[in-house]
Amino acid sequence: MAREGLTRLTGNGNGECGQGDCPNVYRTGKGSFVVQGDVSDAFRPPTGEGLVEIPESVLREAFNALGW
């Protein structure tokens, strides 16, 4: 899946983000979410899964974008 096929809900470029290399939340065409963030080592997830850590402000921005 290419990033261009996702709807970016956060990181509109006004602040420290904007180069595509910061925590972000994306929505897929199927309605699921892709989260970009710092890799977390809080625990070992099952094979094929990963953990990322993003700031609360990024989730709030995504919820705002969705009208939640």
Tab-separated table of C-alpha atoms in Angstrom:
chain	number	residue	atom	x	y	z
A	1	MET	CA	0.000	0.000	0.000
A	2	ALA	CA	1.460	3.356	-0.996
A	3	ARG	CA	1.183	6.382	1.277
A	4	GLU	CA	-0.469	8.289	-1.601
A	5	GLY	CA	-3.446	5.926	-1.328
A	6	LEU	CA	-4.098	6.937	2.287
A	7	THR	CA	-5.939	9.927	3.759
A	8	ARG	CA	-3.629	11.799	6.115
A	9	LEU	CA	-5.519	12.928	9.229
A	10	THR	CA	-2.650	14.672	11.041
A	11	GLY	CA	0.519	16.664	10.438
A	12	ASN	CA	-0.626	19.325	7.994
A	13	GLY	CA	2.804	20.961	7.940
A	14	ASN	CA	2.304	23.768	10.458
A	15	GLY	CA	4.722	22.852	13.229
A	16	GLU	CA	7.572	20.401	13.617
A	17	CYS	CA	6.013	17.923	11.183
A	18	GLY	CA	5.517	18.297	7.477
A	19	GLN	CA	8.304	16.299	5.875
A	20	GLY	CA	6.456	12.975	6.212
A	21	ASP	CA	8.826	11.811	8.933
A	22	CYS	CA	6.879	12.464	12.117
A	23	PRO	CA	4.021	10.798	14.019
A	24	ASN	CA	0.889	10.704	11.864
A	25	VAL	CA	-2.419	8.902	11.566
A	26	TYR	CA	-3.769	7.857	8.164
A	27	ARG	CA	-7.116	6.363	7.122
A	28	THR	CA	-7.265	3.646	4.481
A	29	GLY	CA	-9.913	3.297	1.799
A	30	LYS	CA	-11.323	0.387	3.844
A	31	GLY	CA	-11.829	2.648	6.884
A	32	SER	CA	-8.970	1.194	8.949
A	33	PHE	CA	-6.071	3.259	10.284
A	34	VAL	CA	-2.309	3.295	9.755
A	35	VAL	CA	-0.232	4.937	12.485
A	36	GLN	CA	3.275	6.294	11.872
A	37	GLY	CA	5.359	6.900	14.966
A	38	ASP	CA	8.436	6.027	16.966
A	39	VAL	CA	9.025	2.302	17.323
A	40	SER	CA	8.137	1.181	20.841
A	41	ASP	CA	9.661	-1.655	22.818
A	42	ALA	CA	6.910	-1.753	25.473
A	43	PHE	CA	6.412	-5.475	24.764
A	44	ARG	CA	7.048	-7.955	21.978
A	45	PRO	CA	4.034	-8.112	19.645
A	46	PRO	CA	3.072	-11.252	17.702
A	47	THR	CA	4.889	-12.006	14.452
A	48	GLY	CA	3.732	-9.720	11.672
A	49	GLU	CA	2.648	-6.926	14.044
A	50	GLY	CA	4.487	-3.868	15.328
A	51	LEU	CA	4.175	-1.223	18.014
A	52	VAL	CA	4.536	2.517	17.500
A	53	GLU	CA	4.302	5.307	20.017
A	54	ILE	CA	2.654	8.614	19.108
A	55	PRO	CA	1.844	11.675	21.223
A	56	GLU	CA	-1.688	12.210	22.549
A	57	SER	CA	-1.874	15.424	20.509
A	58	VAL	CA	-1.598	13.408	17.274
A	59	LEU	CA	-4.564	11.196	18.241
A	60	ARG	CA	-6.598	14.274	19.208
A	61	GLU	CA	-5.811	15.828	15.818
A	62	ALA	CA	-6.937	12.646	14.040
A	63	PHE	CA	-10.173	12.515	16.058
A	64	ASN	CA	-10.821	16.171	15.178
A	65	ALA	CA	-10.292	15.444	11.494
A	66	LEU	CA	-12.915	12.689	11.731
A	67	GLY	CA	-15.352	14.870	13.689
A	68	TRP	CA	-15.192	12.621	16.771
